[in-house]
XYZ file of C-alpha atoms in Angstrom:
732
model
C -10.804 66.756 -70.056
C -11.120 62.977 -69.457
C -7.991 61.279 -68.080
C -5.621 59.789 -70.675
C -7.087 61.857 -73.493
C -3.690 63.242 -74.497
C -2.981 60.210 -76.699
C -5.828 61.019 -79.175
C -5.935 63.490 -82.076
C -7.157 67.095 -81.806
C -10.397 66.622 -83.801
C -11.280 63.492 -81.873
C -10.668 65.205 -78.582
C -12.831 68.171 -79.538
C -15.666 65.724 -80.264
C -15.082 64.077 -76.880
C -14.941 67.495 -75.211
C -18.316 68.361 -76.684
C -19.811 65.064 -75.465
C -18.210 65.528 -72.036
C -19.664 69.044 -71.804
C -23.140 67.799 -72.686
C -23.042 65.046 -70.017
C -21.989 67.569 -67.422
C -24.809 70.008 -68.151
C -23.232 72.569 -70.395
C -22.596 72.747 -74.140
C -19.366 73.395 -76.054
C -19.333 76.293 -78.484
C -20.492 75.311 -81.991
C -17.594 75.351 -84.433
C -17.631 74.796 -88.205
C -15.230 72.031 -89.208
C -15.829 71.598 -92.964
C -18.275 72.319 -95.753
C -19.542 70.283 -98.705
C -21.127 72.538 -101.321
C -22.335 69.416 -103.165
C -21.472 71.030 -106.478
C -22.008 67.954 -108.697
C -25.501 67.336 -107.358
C -26.525 71.005 -107.296
C -25.106 71.813 -110.724
C -27.007 68.939 -112.321
C -30.237 70.107 -110.685
C -29.598 73.660 -111.937
C -28.680 72.667 -115.526
C -25.113 73.958 -115.159
C -23.281 70.623 -115.174
C -21.866 71.381 -118.637
C -19.855 74.205 -117.034
C -18.172 71.682 -114.755
C -18.815 69.960 -111.440
C -15.915 71.273 -109.336
C -17.428 74.598 -108.303
C -20.951 75.619 -107.406
C -22.917 77.293 -110.227
C -26.630 77.716 -109.541
C -29.641 79.583 -110.877
C -31.718 82.082 -108.971
C -35.143 81.217 -107.543
C -34.234 77.531 -107.127
C -33.022 75.805 -103.929
C -29.625 74.165 -103.568
C -28.227 72.148 -100.681
C -25.014 72.552 -98.716
C -23.735 70.336 -95.929
C -22.073 71.843 -92.855
C -19.986 69.674 -90.522
C -19.583 70.906 -86.929
C -17.638 69.814 -83.896
C -20.862 68.547 -82.278
C -24.507 68.037 -83.182
C -26.419 71.164 -84.101
C -29.278 72.048 -81.719
C -31.920 74.173 -83.377
C -33.326 75.400 -80.091
C -30.093 76.797 -78.703
C -27.688 77.172 -81.640
C -28.106 80.207 -83.867
C -26.421 80.635 -87.243
C -26.891 83.379 -89.797
C -25.871 83.184 -93.440
C -24.275 86.150 -95.218
C -24.066 86.322 -99.034
C -22.025 89.081 -100.652
C -21.216 90.086 -104.225
C -19.388 93.019 -105.775
C -16.383 95.100 -104.705
C -17.980 96.847 -101.693
C -21.087 94.914 -100.609
C -23.828 96.790 -98.738
C -27.329 95.832 -97.726
C -28.602 99.128 -99.131
C -27.458 98.256 -102.649
C -28.625 94.657 -102.357
C -25.089 93.305 -102.750
C -25.060 92.006 -99.153
C -27.842 89.927 -97.629
C -28.203 88.175 -94.282
C -30.705 85.422 -93.533
C -31.158 83.100 -90.586
C -31.759 79.377 -90.489
C -35.486 78.607 -90.278
C -37.459 75.387 -90.627
C -39.960 76.700 -93.192
C -39.320 78.307 -96.567
C -40.128 82.024 -96.656
C -41.227 82.911 -100.192
C -39.251 84.836 -102.812
C -36.418 85.925 -100.477
C -32.996 84.695 -99.500
C -33.589 81.814 -97.104
C -31.953 78.851 -95.387
C -34.527 76.235 -94.480
C -35.635 72.613 -94.653
C -32.543 71.511 -92.760
C -31.804 67.973 -91.654
C -29.331 66.759 -89.039
C -27.181 63.649 -89.056
C -24.729 63.307 -86.197
C -22.537 66.423 -86.424
C -23.652 67.293 -89.965
C -26.310 69.775 -90.949
C -27.786 69.766 -94.477
C -29.400 73.090 -95.360
C -31.520 74.055 -98.350
C -30.525 77.536 -99.493
C -32.774 79.511 -101.783
C -32.157 82.748 -103.626
C -34.993 85.014 -104.794
C -35.960 84.855 -108.471
C -34.934 88.526 -108.807
C -31.540 88.203 -107.102
C -28.459 89.902 -108.526
C -26.509 87.578 -110.798
C -22.799 87.242 -110.182
C -20.115 85.593 -108.101
C -20.981 85.367 -104.396
C -19.060 84.727 -101.199
C -21.063 82.820 -98.579
C -20.218 82.927 -94.867
C -21.986 81.956 -91.647
C -22.082 83.803 -88.368
C -22.302 81.500 -85.353
C -23.683 83.142 -82.207
C -21.526 82.528 -79.140
C -22.596 84.116 -75.885
C -22.682 87.866 -76.325
C -20.833 87.795 -79.673
C -20.476 85.739 -82.820
C -17.838 84.057 -84.951
C -17.786 84.313 -88.756
C -16.610 81.380 -90.837
C -16.345 81.023 -94.637
C -18.671 78.539 -96.328
C -17.500 78.972 -99.903
C -18.219 80.751 -103.151
C -20.850 80.237 -105.813
C -21.965 81.782 -109.098
C -25.617 82.795 -109.495
C -27.230 82.958 -112.951
C -30.590 83.824 -114.470
C -33.055 80.932 -114.334
C -35.274 80.408 -117.393
C -36.622 77.216 -115.736
C -38.194 79.258 -112.902
C -41.684 80.682 -113.448
C -40.818 83.585 -111.135
C -37.760 84.688 -113.148
C -38.098 87.413 -115.801
C -36.412 85.105 -118.334
C -38.780 82.172 -117.739
C -39.315 80.133 -120.905
C -42.053 77.506 -120.396
C -40.805 74.867 -122.831
C -38.084 72.307 -122.211
C -37.568 71.881 -125.958
C -36.952 75.626 -126.359
C -34.693 75.701 -123.288
C -32.551 72.945 -124.750
C -32.222 74.979 -127.953
C -31.778 78.508 -126.599
C -29.807 77.817 -123.378
C -28.173 74.394 -123.574
C -27.272 74.172 -127.284
C -23.633 75.212 -127.617
C -23.467 75.278 -131.421
C -25.679 76.512 -134.214
C -25.810 78.459 -137.464
C -25.592 82.032 -138.627
C -27.330 82.796 -141.911
C -25.493 84.952 -144.427
C -25.451 85.828 -148.101
C -28.475 87.008 -150.047
C -32.215 86.487 -149.696
C -32.185 84.120 -152.669
C -28.859 82.469 -151.794
C -28.920 81.997 -148.020
C -25.760 80.339 -146.679
C -25.685 78.354 -143.421
C -22.599 79.345 -141.457
C -21.841 76.852 -138.626
C -20.756 78.450 -135.360
C -19.349 77.107 -132.100
C -20.993 79.137 -129.317
C -19.146 77.177 -126.624
C -20.873 78.851 -123.686
C -19.971 75.939 -121.386
C -16.284 75.772 -122.275
C -13.777 76.174 -119.456
C -13.410 79.748 -118.244
C -16.171 81.236 -120.405
C -18.469 81.931 -117.434
C -15.688 83.945 -115.770
C -15.042 85.891 -118.969
C -18.749 86.772 -119.164
C -18.589 88.438 -115.742
C -15.268 90.010 -116.686
C -17.126 91.650 -119.576
C -19.654 93.135 -117.133
C -16.831 94.322 -114.884
C -15.084 96.184 -117.696
C -18.163 98.070 -118.852
C -18.335 101.835 -118.556
C -21.316 101.448 -116.225
C -19.179 99.483 -113.757
C -16.124 101.709 -114.117
C -18.162 104.856 -113.458
C -20.128 103.527 -110.483
C -19.387 99.926 -109.404
C -21.939 99.867 -106.593
C -24.774 101.157 -108.779
C -23.824 98.783 -111.587
C -23.879 95.727 -109.316
C -27.167 96.792 -107.744
C -28.833 96.597 -111.183
C -27.562 93.152 -112.128
C -30.884 91.578 -111.209
C -32.478 93.324 -114.229
C -32.210 91.370 -117.484
C -32.964 94.514 -119.535
C -29.996 96.256 -117.927
C -27.673 93.275 -118.398
C -28.654 93.000 -122.067
C -27.854 96.635 -122.741
C -24.486 96.376 -120.964
C -23.517 93.273 -122.958
C -24.743 94.828 -126.220
C -22.406 97.779 -125.618
C -19.467 95.624 -124.504
C -19.382 93.171 -127.416
C -18.239 96.052 -129.645
C -15.350 98.327 -128.707
C -16.529 101.704 -129.993
C -16.928 103.217 -126.510
C -14.783 100.987 -124.329
C -12.434 98.025 -124.203
C -15.145 95.806 -125.580
C -14.633 92.350 -127.012
C -14.470 92.991 -130.764
C -13.259 95.717 -133.078
C -15.319 96.088 -136.228
C -13.756 96.227 -139.691
C -15.724 96.533 -142.937
C -12.813 97.662 -145.093
C -11.599 94.244 -146.317
C -8.056 94.859 -145.065
C -7.531 92.533 -142.103
C -3.723 92.456 -142.109
C -3.558 93.657 -138.474
C -5.822 90.906 -137.191
C -8.109 88.053 -138.238
C -10.678 88.340 -141.001
C -14.251 88.072 -139.674
C -14.683 85.224 -142.161
C -12.024 83.149 -140.426
C -13.675 82.727 -137.035
C -15.310 79.358 -136.354
C -16.778 80.285 -133.000
C -16.896 82.539 -129.961
C -14.532 80.710 -127.607
C -11.254 81.738 -129.250
C -12.445 85.361 -129.430
C -13.488 85.559 -125.778
C -10.345 83.830 -124.531
C -8.092 86.120 -126.565
C -9.906 89.205 -125.250
C -9.481 88.056 -121.650
C -5.883 86.857 -122.042
C -4.824 90.243 -123.420
C -6.323 92.189 -120.546
C -9.461 93.310 -122.314
C -7.896 94.577 -125.540
C -10.445 94.386 -128.388
C -10.021 91.414 -130.712
C -9.508 92.200 -134.395
C -11.870 91.820 -136.274
C -15.627 91.374 -136.285
C -18.614 92.077 -138.466
C -22.303 91.777 -137.642
C -22.551 87.971 -137.558
C -19.455 87.737 -135.327
C -20.796 90.383 -132.904
C -24.175 88.633 -132.704
C -22.735 85.128 -132.331
C -20.436 86.215 -129.482
C -23.330 87.957 -127.735
C -25.361 84.767 -128.072
C -22.588 82.899 -126.258
C -22.488 85.413 -123.410
C -26.262 85.641 -122.924
C -26.831 81.867 -123.022
C -23.995 81.456 -120.540
C -25.622 83.973 -118.159
C -28.927 82.116 -118.461
C -30.925 84.260 -120.895
C -32.616 82.363 -123.770
C -30.996 83.784 -126.903
C -30.952 83.160 -130.633
C -29.177 84.673 -133.640
C -31.362 86.292 -136.326
C -30.444 87.357 -139.874
C -32.336 90.068 -141.774
C -31.711 90.094 -145.520
C -31.659 93.477 -147.262
C -31.476 95.283 -143.971
C -31.951 99.060 -143.922
C -29.486 101.246 -142.052
C -31.716 104.309 -141.729
C -29.748 106.840 -139.680
C -31.950 109.881 -140.295
C -35.128 107.974 -139.381
C -37.187 109.005 -142.424
C -38.037 105.387 -143.361
C -36.525 105.898 -146.827
C -33.253 104.561 -148.217
C -32.068 106.292 -151.396
C -29.894 104.518 -153.980
C -28.424 106.233 -157.055
C -27.465 105.006 -160.540
C -26.074 106.900 -163.486
C -27.253 106.460 -167.092
C -24.549 103.782 -167.601
C -26.214 101.630 -164.897
C -23.383 102.116 -162.433
C -24.412 102.183 -158.780
C -22.949 105.384 -157.372
C -21.227 105.804 -154.041
C -22.727 108.352 -151.684
C -21.634 110.141 -148.546
C -24.988 109.433 -146.938
C -24.820 106.932 -144.107
C -28.174 105.433 -145.073
C -27.545 102.107 -146.769
C -29.153 98.765 -147.479
C -26.946 96.010 -146.109
C -26.993 92.709 -148.013
C -27.831 91.126 -144.691
C -27.548 92.085 -141.058
C -27.380 89.822 -138.016
C -28.636 90.573 -134.520
C -29.874 88.707 -131.438
C -33.200 88.009 -129.856
C -33.370 87.469 -126.091
C -36.440 86.113 -124.313
C -37.716 88.078 -121.314
C -40.592 89.753 -119.540
C -40.686 93.510 -120.154
C -41.996 95.015 -116.938
C -41.107 98.461 -118.297
C -43.631 98.074 -121.164
C -47.411 97.732 -121.247
C -48.817 94.173 -121.137
C -48.459 92.155 -124.323
C -44.865 92.992 -125.279
C -43.025 90.204 -123.471
C -41.162 87.440 -125.288
C -38.497 87.904 -127.935
C -36.611 91.208 -127.830
C -34.096 92.485 -130.404
C -30.546 93.170 -129.141
C -27.910 94.320 -131.602
C -24.239 94.543 -130.536
C -22.986 95.724 -133.950
C -21.981 99.396 -133.536
C -24.309 101.346 -135.830
C -25.586 104.277 -133.796
C -25.648 105.316 -130.158
C -28.377 104.624 -127.642
C -28.305 106.698 -124.442
C -24.796 107.760 -125.427
C -23.312 104.304 -126.063
C -23.076 102.075 -129.121
C -25.703 99.515 -128.201
C -29.183 98.636 -129.402
C -32.228 97.207 -127.654
C -33.976 95.440 -126.176
C -36.745 96.268 -128.661
C -39.885 94.137 -128.438
C -40.469 92.113 -131.621
C -44.199 92.490 -130.992
C -43.813 96.294 -130.786
C -41.916 96.269 -134.101
C -44.690 94.255 -135.757
C -47.365 96.623 -134.462
C -45.448 99.811 -135.300
C -45.257 100.908 -131.646
C -42.024 102.754 -132.313
C -42.280 104.936 -129.199
C -41.489 101.967 -126.930
C -37.949 101.545 -125.579
C -35.324 100.683 -126.549
C -34.318 101.753 -130.092
C -37.534 100.435 -131.637
C -37.621 103.053 -134.450
C -34.177 102.005 -135.679
C -35.052 98.298 -135.730
C -38.461 99.011 -137.291
C -36.725 100.811 -140.166
C -34.286 97.920 -140.621
C -37.166 95.657 -141.642
C -39.725 98.135 -143.025
C -38.085 101.128 -144.720
C -38.903 101.909 -148.363
C -36.224 101.829 -151.044
C -36.152 104.623 -153.626
C -33.838 104.214 -156.627
C -32.920 107.410 -158.481
C -31.387 108.178 -161.859
C -28.564 110.666 -161.320
C -27.323 112.787 -164.222
C -25.486 116.080 -164.556
C -25.068 116.436 -160.798
C -28.723 116.017 -159.877
C -31.506 113.458 -159.661
C -33.500 113.156 -162.885
C -36.244 110.665 -162.108
C -37.345 107.843 -159.827
C -36.382 104.526 -161.401
C -38.135 102.483 -158.708
C -39.973 102.923 -155.431
C -39.959 99.590 -153.593
C -42.091 99.281 -150.497
C -41.392 95.562 -150.046
C -37.710 95.106 -150.895
C -36.324 95.623 -147.368
C -36.571 93.164 -144.498
C -36.607 89.923 -146.479
C -36.340 86.319 -145.265
C -35.730 87.168 -141.600
C -34.189 83.874 -140.489
C -32.996 81.893 -137.493
C -32.070 78.287 -136.778
C -35.086 75.993 -136.507
C -35.558 74.407 -133.066
C -34.127 70.888 -132.925
C -32.990 71.004 -136.542
C -30.160 72.197 -138.776
C -32.718 73.855 -141.035
C -33.368 77.593 -141.413
C -36.678 79.028 -140.138
C -38.273 82.083 -141.746
C -39.609 84.330 -138.940
C -40.472 87.389 -141.065
C -44.124 87.146 -139.965
C -43.038 87.788 -136.362
C -41.675 91.188 -137.441
C -44.338 92.393 -139.856
C -47.641 91.591 -141.488
C -47.568 90.246 -145.076
C -46.108 92.812 -147.466
C -48.803 94.875 -149.155
C -51.581 93.668 -146.852
C -53.965 96.239 -145.331
C -52.510 95.494 -141.877
C -48.937 96.056 -143.066
C -49.746 99.381 -144.746
C -51.769 100.523 -141.724
C -48.893 99.749 -139.354
C -46.437 101.476 -141.705
C -48.543 104.642 -141.754
C -48.846 104.595 -137.961
C -45.092 104.220 -137.519
C -44.417 106.840 -140.219
C -46.560 109.430 -138.490
C -44.718 108.876 -135.208
C -41.256 108.909 -136.791
C -41.665 111.622 -139.429
C -43.871 114.257 -137.826
C -40.931 115.975 -136.169
C -38.573 115.767 -139.156
C -40.544 116.160 -142.347
C -37.670 117.939 -144.062
C -35.026 115.308 -143.276
C -35.098 113.899 -146.837
C -34.725 116.468 -149.637
C -36.615 114.177 -151.981
C -39.548 113.347 -149.689
C -41.979 115.721 -151.384
C -40.946 114.502 -154.830
C -41.451 110.925 -153.651
C -44.934 111.616 -152.328
C -46.018 113.483 -155.458
C -47.064 110.260 -157.149
C -46.260 106.655 -157.890
C -43.706 105.589 -160.490
C -45.401 105.654 -163.879
C -46.181 102.455 -165.751
C -43.416 101.569 -168.154
C -43.957 100.713 -171.841
C -41.767 97.602 -171.531
C -40.760 95.054 -168.905
C -37.164 93.887 -168.509
C -35.916 90.886 -166.529
C -32.500 89.277 -166.137
C -32.114 85.502 -165.742
C -29.150 83.221 -165.163
C -28.823 80.883 -168.122
C -26.937 78.394 -165.912
C -26.009 78.081 -162.264
C -23.022 80.233 -161.334
C -19.878 78.289 -160.434
C -16.379 79.193 -159.343
C -13.969 79.548 -162.238
C -16.635 79.822 -164.934
C -18.089 82.629 -167.023
C -21.512 83.911 -166.028
C -24.206 83.436 -168.651
C -27.335 85.592 -168.400
C -30.385 86.290 -170.525
C -32.234 89.563 -170.828
C -35.939 89.016 -171.305
C -37.738 92.059 -172.788
C -41.485 92.310 -173.255
C -43.467 95.137 -174.794
C -46.432 95.974 -172.550
C -49.686 95.999 -174.580
C -51.094 99.061 -172.878
C -53.395 101.496 -174.681
C -51.750 104.394 -172.866
C -48.547 103.758 -174.808
C -47.927 104.337 -178.524
C -48.406 101.275 -180.763
C -45.373 101.855 -182.986
C -41.957 100.189 -182.601
C -40.202 100.833 -179.283
C -36.468 101.434 -179.414
C -34.415 100.746 -176.284
C -30.751 101.374 -175.580
C -29.856 99.166 -172.602
C -26.582 99.873 -170.815
C -25.363 97.125 -168.503
C -22.873 97.307 -165.648
C -21.601 94.639 -163.212
C -20.152 95.523 -159.798
C -19.006 93.549 -156.766
C -21.233 94.323 -153.778
C -19.931 95.280 -150.358
C -21.587 93.963 -147.210
C -22.743 97.388 -146.035
C -24.620 98.232 -149.223
C -21.968 99.878 -151.354
C -20.233 98.589 -154.472
C -16.834 98.528 -156.104
C -15.726 99.897 -159.441
C -17.427 98.372 -162.500
C -15.891 95.107 -163.645
C -17.926 94.710 -166.861
C -20.035 96.873 -169.185
C -22.128 96.175 -172.256
C -24.654 98.019 -174.436
C -27.608 96.314 -176.138
C -29.969 97.880 -178.708
C -33.487 96.475 -178.851
C -36.507 97.117 -181.099
C -39.823 95.918 -179.719
C -43.071 95.892 -181.654
C -46.379 96.203 -179.834
C -46.899 93.035 -177.716
C -43.516 91.528 -178.758
C -41.166 89.553 -176.485
C -37.485 88.848 -177.066
C -34.398 87.436 -175.299
C -30.810 88.595 -175.519
C -27.795 86.607 -174.210
C -25.174 88.281 -172.020
C -21.728 86.925 -171.170
C -19.773 88.082 -168.120
C -16.273 86.534 -168.460
C -14.699 84.910 -165.389
C -11.479 86.871 -165.924
C -13.426 90.107 -165.406
C -14.250 89.224 -161.796
C -11.663 86.567 -160.957
C -9.741 88.629 -158.408
C -12.194 91.458 -157.909
C -14.897 90.001 -155.688
C -15.386 91.166 -152.118
C -15.893 88.949 -149.088
C -19.571 88.814 -149.986
C -18.971 86.952 -153.285
C -21.915 88.911 -154.694
C -22.145 90.545 -158.112
C -24.891 92.979 -159.087
C -25.680 93.222 -162.776
C -27.587 96.457 -163.411
C -29.240 97.593 -166.606
C -30.831 100.931 -167.490
C -32.791 101.159 -170.714
C -33.403 104.530 -172.292
C -36.694 104.640 -174.174
C -35.889 106.643 -177.281
C -38.048 109.655 -177.892
C -39.597 109.700 -174.407
C -36.781 110.702 -172.039
C -37.830 107.849 -169.764
C -35.693 105.052 -168.312
C -36.316 101.470 -167.193
C -34.230 99.738 -164.509
C -33.427 96.015 -164.316
C -31.299 94.377 -161.570
C -29.901 90.908 -160.912
C -27.803 89.858 -157.909
C -25.588 86.792 -158.378
C -23.994 84.824 -155.554
C -20.945 82.639 -156.155
C -20.783 79.635 -153.839
C -17.346 78.463 -152.699
C -16.174 74.880 -153.317
C -17.944 72.203 -151.276
C -16.306 70.672 -148.213
C -17.065 67.076 -147.191
C -16.608 65.803 -143.611
C -16.973 62.135 -142.673
C -16.404 60.181 -139.469
C -15.576 56.510 -139.055
C -17.094 54.445 -136.296
C -18.844 55.272 -133.051
C -18.040 58.456 -131.158
C -17.379 57.818 -127.478
C -15.907 59.928 -124.683
C -12.169 59.322 -124.391
C -11.911 57.108 -127.485
C -10.253 58.053 -130.769
C -12.664 59.210 -133.472
C -11.367 59.155 -137.034
C -12.336 62.231 -139.083
C -11.950 62.637 -142.853
C -12.029 66.091 -144.487
C -12.265 66.139 -148.307
C -12.038 69.180 -150.599
C -11.978 69.391 -154.388
C -10.736 72.559 -156.072
C -13.423 73.208 -158.689
C -11.721 76.396 -159.854
C -9.652 76.642 -163.011
C -6.754 78.048 -160.977
C -4.936 76.783 -157.859
C -5.860 77.602 -154.267
C -2.643 78.800 -152.629
C -1.566 78.927 -148.974
C -4.464 76.760 -147.803
C -4.965 76.472 -144.039
C -7.464 74.391 -142.087
C -8.916 75.127 -138.641
C -11.113 72.669 -136.718
C -13.203 73.553 -133.692
C -16.017 71.961 -131.702
C -17.093 72.151 -128.067
C -16.801 68.777 -126.358
C -14.728 67.433 -129.238
C -11.609 69.623 -129.281
C -9.906 71.649 -126.556
C -9.522 75.006 -128.293
C -8.656 74.584 -131.977
C -6.641 72.364 -134.322
C -4.852 74.190 -137.154
C -3.011 72.668 -140.133
C -1.115 74.126 -143.099
C -2.244 72.422 -146.318
C -0.118 74.178 -148.947
C -1.437 74.638 -152.509
C -4.398 72.772 -153.974
C -4.032 72.476 -157.760
C -7.048 73.176 -159.968
C -9.254 70.101 -160.355
C -7.420 68.165 -157.639
C -8.797 66.758 -154.376
C -7.170 66.867 -150.957
C -8.029 64.439 -148.148
C -7.081 65.076 -144.534
C -7.372 62.321 -141.905
C -7.019 62.932 -138.185
C -8.151 61.571 -134.814
C -10.247 63.457 -132.276
C -10.785 62.459 -128.646
C -14.240 63.656 -127.515
C -14.409 64.655 -123.862
C -18.120 65.429 -123.465
C -21.086 63.194 -124.192
C -24.212 64.230 -126.082
C -24.883 65.998 -129.405
C -21.827 67.870 -130.684
C -20.834 69.708 -133.853
C -17.460 69.757 -135.582
C -16.762 72.964 -137.529
C -14.119 72.999 -140.271
C -12.784 76.088 -142.057
C -10.380 75.971 -144.996
C -9.121 79.308 -146.280
C -6.745 80.295 -149.077
C -5.496 83.447 -150.742
C -8.145 83.072 -153.455
C -11.131 81.903 -151.393
C -11.189 83.144 -147.823
C -13.822 80.799 -146.450
C -14.736 77.227 -147.326
C -16.782 76.023 -144.383
C -18.325 72.730 -143.421
C -19.678 70.983 -140.364
C -20.570 67.531 -139.087
C -23.110 66.738 -136.374
C -21.730 64.036 -134.094
C -23.448 62.259 -131.207
C -20.912 61.288 -128.560
C -21.781 58.352 -126.321
C -20.780 58.333 -122.663
C -17.681 56.344 -121.803
C -18.389 52.661 -121.206
C -17.795 51.415 -117.656
C -14.381 49.789 -117.408
């Protein structure tokens, strides 16, 4: 050691020691002093900056740079360092959860590598690259520094590795920046609910970049039954997007495990939160994690799908939420859904699990399907709503949308079930004296209507039905249906007791046509006015004398899963129709009949069955009516800027004839609000308007969405949203 060196600090002296050793012909051992993972720079390059800049979050198949600071300059000819990356509870090279790779000057293809290094004094900048098929997850990175006959291991740091839809070598590669911004980077959107003729846009805060969400996503994987049964095997398959999708699909529901959400379709939510009262995924995921993985109460299909969208986008898989109106739940796989009415036009309950849901919501994830023949890549259906098991667990998919369209129902996973959801036939039966009397209708095009998702770069709804099937009634559609039917029905021809009766012939032409119309738009607090339009069909096959009809009407509130409640209104109309005659008959459904009897769906079905006197034949007429809740107005004053107060005005008018009691308001919006803001509003008198003014302090720049939910005892969900562009903070 040079004389007088005792007066200097330890780090300085180690530098001097190294220089002294070099001048005297030998070299000091290489020692790691510090590491700079360059998280801000790397995260921006890997499109993960929205998750934060403090820790390293990168995507597979794309290089990132770390800077190592040593006690002396690094000499590539004599110094040897090896990187070790590990993930999982017991990393092994055999399972792929532990990898070692040495520092080289040239990049080495689709493998773990450390290359393209540069030296500056005692610092070494290294470009690290992960293969495009690497396991996703949280990694620990260390280096082994060779010293004589042995080596010394030093920690470098930790990083999270995600799927990379920007990389052409990744199975989730999506070659469109516009689509990537929509299906990966967009942290809000819409779920479409209601009825095919009354589609409602339901704003949703996905919040995949909110603090802690990335950790909760991996917590979900680590609480799955696959992980609990065999952690090493589970981790070794986390490079496979098909596997990850199936695990997440099973874990969003809690039917088999401590999944995220518990389903409830019974309309009693006293032990939890109504599915209608969620604004987004963040509160659900945080509650699940905070309570140690106890399922959150409650969810229905749109909540399951929206939460899965959050998780998959967070992990790096392009994902969207899709709504299918009049969605078949065909458990027995016979491609037929049977519905029953009695002679009084009442829809009857049945013990059969086959139903037609008013709408059903699932996900589509974008990926290459290496397990399928060429041509079936792209969008794949994933459905986390627990409906039936797949390989022993309540999950569904991925099922190729292209395979569904082409009727290739033999392809994995769960393609027959999804095919039936959009293609099954509906058969409506008249039930009398304990048995079916006749077919009232056989509808081959009433299921799988208005399949919808959010339009790219817009708040509008996009109809994607043509992606799932050819035009209804076209030769291609019927050909595909027959192909799928043969594959699905050959082994179970006797599964429907009415199949032979159904195939014996088409429903006969009726001597009259009946249609129901709304005489005015339905509104909260008002009677419903309808008109029955009856027309005698001038057909030579029918008698030319007067036609006498006895039409019995029934109105029932519809349940989401296809059932109905007890009748809330009945009426009988007698009609006489001469040959070729048309007539109209007014119908009044009083508000008091349904005031407190509607379900969460706010849907009423008015059914009519006309008995044709003297023939023993019946004619069915149906009309579904959707009641829209009061309108919510949201306004902002001034320019939105990070860190500056933004004035928000929420305005609601009670258009009902009765008060809205116990009103509460919840606001949510990623980048605008940390968590949620909740306010008690009290009672809103009929005809009155309430105005709420409050200040928000945006903390993220860019396009944002504010979601507002007002609920009361009478109306559970009055939702609104406001798109807000937040400018970056001005330099001070």
